[in-house]
Coordinates of C-alpha atoms and ligand atoms in Angstrom, one line a residue:
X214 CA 124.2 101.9 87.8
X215 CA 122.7 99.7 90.4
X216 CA 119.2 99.9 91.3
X217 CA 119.6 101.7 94.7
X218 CA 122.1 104.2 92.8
X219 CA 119.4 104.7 90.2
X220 CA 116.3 105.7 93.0
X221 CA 118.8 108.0 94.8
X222 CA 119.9 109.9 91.4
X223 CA 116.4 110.3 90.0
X224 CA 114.7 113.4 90.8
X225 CA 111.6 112.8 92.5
X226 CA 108.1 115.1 93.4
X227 CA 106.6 113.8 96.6
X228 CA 102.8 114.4 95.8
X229 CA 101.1 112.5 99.3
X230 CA 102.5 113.5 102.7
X231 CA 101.1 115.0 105.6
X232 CA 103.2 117.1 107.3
X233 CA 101.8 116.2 110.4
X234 CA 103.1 112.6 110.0
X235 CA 106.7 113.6 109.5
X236 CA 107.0 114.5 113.1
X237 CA 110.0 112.1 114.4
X238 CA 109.7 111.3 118.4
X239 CA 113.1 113.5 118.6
X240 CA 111.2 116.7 117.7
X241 CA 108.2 115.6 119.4
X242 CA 110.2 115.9 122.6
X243 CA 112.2 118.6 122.0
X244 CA 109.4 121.0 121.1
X245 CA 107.1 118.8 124.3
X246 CA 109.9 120.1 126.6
X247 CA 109.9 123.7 125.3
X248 CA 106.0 123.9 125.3
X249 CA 106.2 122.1 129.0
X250 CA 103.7 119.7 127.6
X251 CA 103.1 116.3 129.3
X252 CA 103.2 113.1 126.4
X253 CA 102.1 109.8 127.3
X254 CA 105.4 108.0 126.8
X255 CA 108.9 108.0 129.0
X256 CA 111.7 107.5 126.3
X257 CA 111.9 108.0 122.1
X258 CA 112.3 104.1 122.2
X259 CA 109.1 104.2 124.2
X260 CA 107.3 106.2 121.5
X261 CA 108.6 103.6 118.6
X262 CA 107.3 100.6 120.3
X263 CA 103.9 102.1 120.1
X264 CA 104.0 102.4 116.3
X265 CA 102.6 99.0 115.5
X266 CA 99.3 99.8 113.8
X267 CA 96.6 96.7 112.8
X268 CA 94.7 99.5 110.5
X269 CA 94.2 103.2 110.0
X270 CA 92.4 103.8 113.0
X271 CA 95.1 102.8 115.0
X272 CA 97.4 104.6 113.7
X273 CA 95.4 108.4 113.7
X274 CA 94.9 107.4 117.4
X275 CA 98.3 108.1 117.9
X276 CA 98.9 110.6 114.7
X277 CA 96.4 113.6 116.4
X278 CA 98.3 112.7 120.1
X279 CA 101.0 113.4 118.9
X280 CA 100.3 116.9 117.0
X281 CA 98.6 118.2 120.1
X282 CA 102.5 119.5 121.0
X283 CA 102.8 121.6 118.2
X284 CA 101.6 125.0 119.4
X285 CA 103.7 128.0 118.3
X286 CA 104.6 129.2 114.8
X287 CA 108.3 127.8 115.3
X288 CA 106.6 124.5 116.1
X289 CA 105.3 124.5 112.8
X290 CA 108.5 125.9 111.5
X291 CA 110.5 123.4 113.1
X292 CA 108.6 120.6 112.0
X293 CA 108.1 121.4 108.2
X294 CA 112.0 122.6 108.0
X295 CA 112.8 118.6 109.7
X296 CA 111.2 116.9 106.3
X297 CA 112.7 119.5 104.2
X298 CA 116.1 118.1 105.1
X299 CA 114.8 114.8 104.8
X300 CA 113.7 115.8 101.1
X301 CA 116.9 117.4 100.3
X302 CA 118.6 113.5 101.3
X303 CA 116.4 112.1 99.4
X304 CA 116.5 113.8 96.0
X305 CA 112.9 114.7 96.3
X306 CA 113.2 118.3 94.6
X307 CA 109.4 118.8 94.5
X308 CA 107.2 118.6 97.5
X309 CA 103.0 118.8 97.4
X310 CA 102.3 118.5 101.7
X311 CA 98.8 118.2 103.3
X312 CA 98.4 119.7 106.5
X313 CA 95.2 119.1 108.8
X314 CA 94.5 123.1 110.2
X315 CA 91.3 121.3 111.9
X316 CA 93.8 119.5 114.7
X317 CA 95.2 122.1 115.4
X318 CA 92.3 124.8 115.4
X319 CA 90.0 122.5 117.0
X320 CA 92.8 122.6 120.0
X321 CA 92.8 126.7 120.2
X322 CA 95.7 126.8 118.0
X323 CA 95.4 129.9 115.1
X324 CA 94.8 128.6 111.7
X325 CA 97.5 131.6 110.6
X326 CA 100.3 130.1 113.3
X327 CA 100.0 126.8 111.3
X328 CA 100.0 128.5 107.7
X329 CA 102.7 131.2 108.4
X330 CA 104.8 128.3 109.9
X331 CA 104.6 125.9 106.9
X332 CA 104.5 128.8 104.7
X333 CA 108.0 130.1 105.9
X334 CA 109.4 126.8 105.7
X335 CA 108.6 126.2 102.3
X336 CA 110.2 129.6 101.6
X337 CA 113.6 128.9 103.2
X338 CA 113.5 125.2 101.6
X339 CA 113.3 126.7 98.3
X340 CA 116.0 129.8 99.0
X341 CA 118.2 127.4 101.3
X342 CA 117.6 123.7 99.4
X343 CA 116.3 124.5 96.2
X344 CA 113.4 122.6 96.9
X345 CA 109.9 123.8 95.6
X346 CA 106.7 123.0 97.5
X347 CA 103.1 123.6 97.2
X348 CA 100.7 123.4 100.4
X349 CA 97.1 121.4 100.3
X350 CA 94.4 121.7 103.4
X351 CA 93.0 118.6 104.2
X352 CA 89.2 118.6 105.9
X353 CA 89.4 115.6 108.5
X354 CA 86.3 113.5 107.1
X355 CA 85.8 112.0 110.4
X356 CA 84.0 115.7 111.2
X357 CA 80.9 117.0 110.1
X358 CA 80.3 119.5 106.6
X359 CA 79.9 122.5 108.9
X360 CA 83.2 122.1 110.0
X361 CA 84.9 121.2 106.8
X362 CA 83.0 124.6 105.7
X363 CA 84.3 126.7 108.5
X364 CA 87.6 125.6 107.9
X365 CA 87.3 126.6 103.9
X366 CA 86.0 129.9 105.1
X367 CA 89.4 130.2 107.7
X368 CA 91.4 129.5 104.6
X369 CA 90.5 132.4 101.6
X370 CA 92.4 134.9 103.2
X371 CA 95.0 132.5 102.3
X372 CA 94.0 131.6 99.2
X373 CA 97.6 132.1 97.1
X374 CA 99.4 129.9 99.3
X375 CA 98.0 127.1 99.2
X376 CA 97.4 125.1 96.0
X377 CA 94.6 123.0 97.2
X378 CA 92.4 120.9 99.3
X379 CA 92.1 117.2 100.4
X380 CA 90.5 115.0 102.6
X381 CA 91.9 112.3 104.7
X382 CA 91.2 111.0 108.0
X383 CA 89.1 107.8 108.8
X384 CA 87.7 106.7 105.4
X385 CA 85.3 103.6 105.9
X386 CA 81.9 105.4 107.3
X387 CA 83.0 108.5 105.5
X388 CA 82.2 108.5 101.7
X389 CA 83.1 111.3 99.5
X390 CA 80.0 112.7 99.3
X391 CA 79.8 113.9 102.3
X392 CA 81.9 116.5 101.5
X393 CA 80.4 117.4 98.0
X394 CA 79.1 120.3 98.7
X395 CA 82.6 121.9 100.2
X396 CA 84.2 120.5 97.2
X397 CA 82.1 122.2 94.8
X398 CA 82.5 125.6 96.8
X399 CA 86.3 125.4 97.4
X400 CA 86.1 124.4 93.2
X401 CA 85.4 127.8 92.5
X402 CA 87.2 129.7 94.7
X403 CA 90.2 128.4 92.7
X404 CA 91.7 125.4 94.7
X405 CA 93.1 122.0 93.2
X406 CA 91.0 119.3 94.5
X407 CA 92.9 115.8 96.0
X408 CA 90.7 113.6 97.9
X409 CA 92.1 109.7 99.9
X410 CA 89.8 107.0 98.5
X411 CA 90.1 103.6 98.0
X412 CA 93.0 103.2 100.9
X413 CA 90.8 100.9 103.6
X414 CA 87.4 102.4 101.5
X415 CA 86.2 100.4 98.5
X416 CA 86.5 101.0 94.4
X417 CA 82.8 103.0 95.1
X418 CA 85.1 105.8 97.4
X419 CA 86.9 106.2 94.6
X420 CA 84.0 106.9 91.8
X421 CA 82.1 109.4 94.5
X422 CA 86.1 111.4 94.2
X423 CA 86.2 111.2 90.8
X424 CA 82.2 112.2 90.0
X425 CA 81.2 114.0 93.0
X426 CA 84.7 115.5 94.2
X427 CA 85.5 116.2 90.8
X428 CA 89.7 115.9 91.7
X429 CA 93.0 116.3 89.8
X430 CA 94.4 113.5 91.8
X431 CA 93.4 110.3 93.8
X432 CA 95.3 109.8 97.2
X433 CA 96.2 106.0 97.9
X434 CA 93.1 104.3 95.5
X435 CA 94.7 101.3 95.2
X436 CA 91.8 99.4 95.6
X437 CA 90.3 101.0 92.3
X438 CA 92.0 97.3 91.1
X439 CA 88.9 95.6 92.2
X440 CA 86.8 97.1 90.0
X441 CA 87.5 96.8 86.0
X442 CA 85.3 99.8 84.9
X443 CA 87.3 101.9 87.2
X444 CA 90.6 100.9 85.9
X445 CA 89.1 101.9 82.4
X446 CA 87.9 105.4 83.9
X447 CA 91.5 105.8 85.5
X448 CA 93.6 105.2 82.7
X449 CA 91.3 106.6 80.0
X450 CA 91.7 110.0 82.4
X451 CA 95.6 109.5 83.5
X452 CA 93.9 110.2 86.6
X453 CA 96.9 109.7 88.9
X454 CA 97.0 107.9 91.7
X455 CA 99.5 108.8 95.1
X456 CA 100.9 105.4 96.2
X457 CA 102.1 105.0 99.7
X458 CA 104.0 101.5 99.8
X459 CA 105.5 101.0 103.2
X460 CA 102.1 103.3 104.4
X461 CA 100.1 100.4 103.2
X462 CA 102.2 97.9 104.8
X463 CA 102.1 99.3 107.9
X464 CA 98.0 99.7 108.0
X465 CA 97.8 96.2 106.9
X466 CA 96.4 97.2 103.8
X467 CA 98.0 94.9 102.2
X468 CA 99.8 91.5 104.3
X469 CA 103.3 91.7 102.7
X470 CA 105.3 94.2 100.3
X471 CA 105.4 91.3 97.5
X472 CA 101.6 91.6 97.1
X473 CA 101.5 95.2 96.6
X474 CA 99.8 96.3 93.5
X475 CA 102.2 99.2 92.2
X476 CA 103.6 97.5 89.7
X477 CA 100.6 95.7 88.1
X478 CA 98.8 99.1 88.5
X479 CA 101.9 100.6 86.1
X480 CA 102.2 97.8 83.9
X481 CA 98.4 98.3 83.0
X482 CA 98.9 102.1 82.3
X483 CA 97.4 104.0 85.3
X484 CA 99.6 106.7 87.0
X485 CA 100.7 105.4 89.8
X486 CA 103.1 107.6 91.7
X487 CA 105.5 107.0 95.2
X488 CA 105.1 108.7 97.9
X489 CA 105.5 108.5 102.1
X490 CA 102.7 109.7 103.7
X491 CA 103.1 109.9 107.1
X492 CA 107.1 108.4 106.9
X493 CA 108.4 109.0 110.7
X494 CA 105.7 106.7 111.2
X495 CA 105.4 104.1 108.7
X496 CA 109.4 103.3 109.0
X497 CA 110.7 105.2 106.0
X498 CA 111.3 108.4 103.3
X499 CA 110.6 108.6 100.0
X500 CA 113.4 106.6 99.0
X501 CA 112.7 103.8 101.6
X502 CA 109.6 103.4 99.7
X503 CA 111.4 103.1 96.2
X504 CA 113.7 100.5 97.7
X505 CA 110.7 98.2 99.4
X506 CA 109.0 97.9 96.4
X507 CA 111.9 97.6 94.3
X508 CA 113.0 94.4 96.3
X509 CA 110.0 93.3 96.8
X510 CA 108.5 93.7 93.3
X511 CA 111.5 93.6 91.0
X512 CA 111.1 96.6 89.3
X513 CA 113.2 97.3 86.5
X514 CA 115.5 100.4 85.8
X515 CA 113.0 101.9 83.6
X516 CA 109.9 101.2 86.0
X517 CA 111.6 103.6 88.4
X518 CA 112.1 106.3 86.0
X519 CA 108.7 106.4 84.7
X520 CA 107.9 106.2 88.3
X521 CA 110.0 109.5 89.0
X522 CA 108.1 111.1 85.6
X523 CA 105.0 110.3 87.2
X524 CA 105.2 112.3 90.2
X525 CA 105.9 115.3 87.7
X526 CA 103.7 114.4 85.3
X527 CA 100.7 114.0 88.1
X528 CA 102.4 117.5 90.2
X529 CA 100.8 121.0 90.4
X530 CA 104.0 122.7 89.0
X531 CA 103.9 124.2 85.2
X532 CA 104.4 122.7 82.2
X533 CA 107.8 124.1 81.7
X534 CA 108.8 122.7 84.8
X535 CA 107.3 119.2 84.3
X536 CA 109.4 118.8 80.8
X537 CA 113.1 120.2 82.9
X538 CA 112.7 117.2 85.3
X539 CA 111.7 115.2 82.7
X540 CA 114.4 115.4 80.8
X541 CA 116.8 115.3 83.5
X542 CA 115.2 112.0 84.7
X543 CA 115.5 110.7 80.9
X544 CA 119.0 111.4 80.3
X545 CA 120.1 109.2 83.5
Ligands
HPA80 N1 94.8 108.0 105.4 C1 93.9 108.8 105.9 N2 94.2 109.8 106.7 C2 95.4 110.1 107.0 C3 96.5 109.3 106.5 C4 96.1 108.2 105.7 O1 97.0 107.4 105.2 N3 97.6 109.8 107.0 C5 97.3 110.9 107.7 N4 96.0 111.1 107.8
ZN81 ZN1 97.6 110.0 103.5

């Protein structure tokens, strides 16, 4: 089996995308034109040749544009059902999606019309697809505590579907801490913790997650490399890590594919996972992000499976479920 046959037979759990960043300029317009909402750009081509992003910043600039469209449940629908497809072409039989309820709420839209969209998505993907899904919240770190709160409060009612909470948004300027204190309280209403660190923040982002966050997972972290302790800390726990290849690329956090980290990160026992994050605008699925770093990186045939096991391995689905995919990944 060749190496591109090999990343689209493995079974794979996507663990880091935000469903907001899976919104292709197709749907954008289609659902602009229903909601006869005014975007900034003439043509799909138009909305492309924006996409060139020199960091994170630059990038959310256009990523909360963009969402301000989505307005009805059937927005939400529409745009969850559009990566579902994208999953089911791309083997991914296990999806773990962030969604940011404070850009939509913050625009008037009901936190229910986001969730009850999603959540009816992720119910036909897994009747129509046989895909599973879990949802996580993300608290945009760019606002303040009280909000972050406010938004955890919006969310108990909702409390058995969805799995967890995260925190993304502009990172420098925004340390973990910040948000202790919302952590600690969504901790004991029963939610998984995720947090990004260590993306454009340094190794110190990624302690504060770890210590003050207390999380299950680490989104991005791939700057945890510049600090040795942390490495220990990381593999010691098998504190996984979400990886976001052509992401990072496309942020410029990192200058070209064949200086990524992934594989040095694996070969030195942390689990690193792959994942898209935001693919309609970083150029590419969750197999577009097996094949860069495969070409660029030379990773062997067992790399990628231990790749795929990591995404189980570092999932929120049961124990049972982790060993079926397991196996299945093993015997190819
Ligand atoms: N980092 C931080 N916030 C985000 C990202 C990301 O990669 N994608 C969407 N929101
Ligand atoms: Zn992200």
């Amino acid at each position: 089996m060749t190496q591109l046959d090999l990343i689209r037979a493995l079974p794979k759990a996507e663990l880091h995308v935000h469903i907001e960043g899976t919104f292709e300029p197709e749907l954008m317009f289609a659902i602009a034109q229903r909601n006869q909402i005014e975007i900034a750009y003439q043509s799909v081509e138009e909305v492309r040749q924006a996409y060139n992003f020199h960091n994170l910043q630059s990038f959310l600039d256009i990523y909360y544009a963009g969402a301000k469209v989505l307005i009805l449940e059937q927005d939400f629908y529409d745009l969850a059902w559009a990566y579902f497809e994208k999953c089911a072409e791309d083997n991914v039989v296990h999806t773990e999606m962030f969604f940011d309820p404070q850009t939509h709420t913050e625009r008037g839209i009901a936190f229910a019309t986001v969730l009850n969209g999603l959540k009816r998505a992720c119910d036909d993907a897994k009747t129509k697809l046989g895909i599973s899904s879990h949802l996580i919240m993300c608290f945009l770190r760019h606002l303040s505590e009280e909000a972050a709160f406010k938004t955890l409060e919006q969310a108990l009612p909702y409390k058995d579907q969805i799995i967890g909470v995260g925190l993304d948004s502009s990172e420098v300027g925004h340390p973990p801490e910040k948000f202790a204190r919302v952590f600690a309280k969504a901790r004991e209403a029963g939610f998984l913790i995720v947090a990004h660190a260590g993306e454009e923040g340094p190794a110190d982002y990624v302690w504060q997650a770890l210590d003050m966050l207390k999380v299950n997972r680490i989104d991005h972290g791939v700057r945890s490399e510049e600090d040795p302790e942390l490495m220990q800390r990381l593999i010691r726990d098998k504190m996984p890590l979400t990886v976001c290849p052509l992401s990072n690329l496309k942020l410029c956090v990192v200058d070209d594919m064949r200086e990524h980290n992934i594989r040095r990160l694996l070969q030195q026992g942390v689990k690193v996972t792959v994942n898209s994050d935001d693919p309609s605008y970083f150029g590419g699925y969750m197999n577009d992000n097996f094949i860069a770093i495969t070409q660029a990186l030379d990773l062997t045939a067992d790399e990628l499976k231990q790749l795929a096991i990591n995404s189980f391995e570092a999932s929120f689905i049961s124990d049972t479920e982790k060993q079926m995919w397991i196996a299945k990944i093993q015997a190819l």
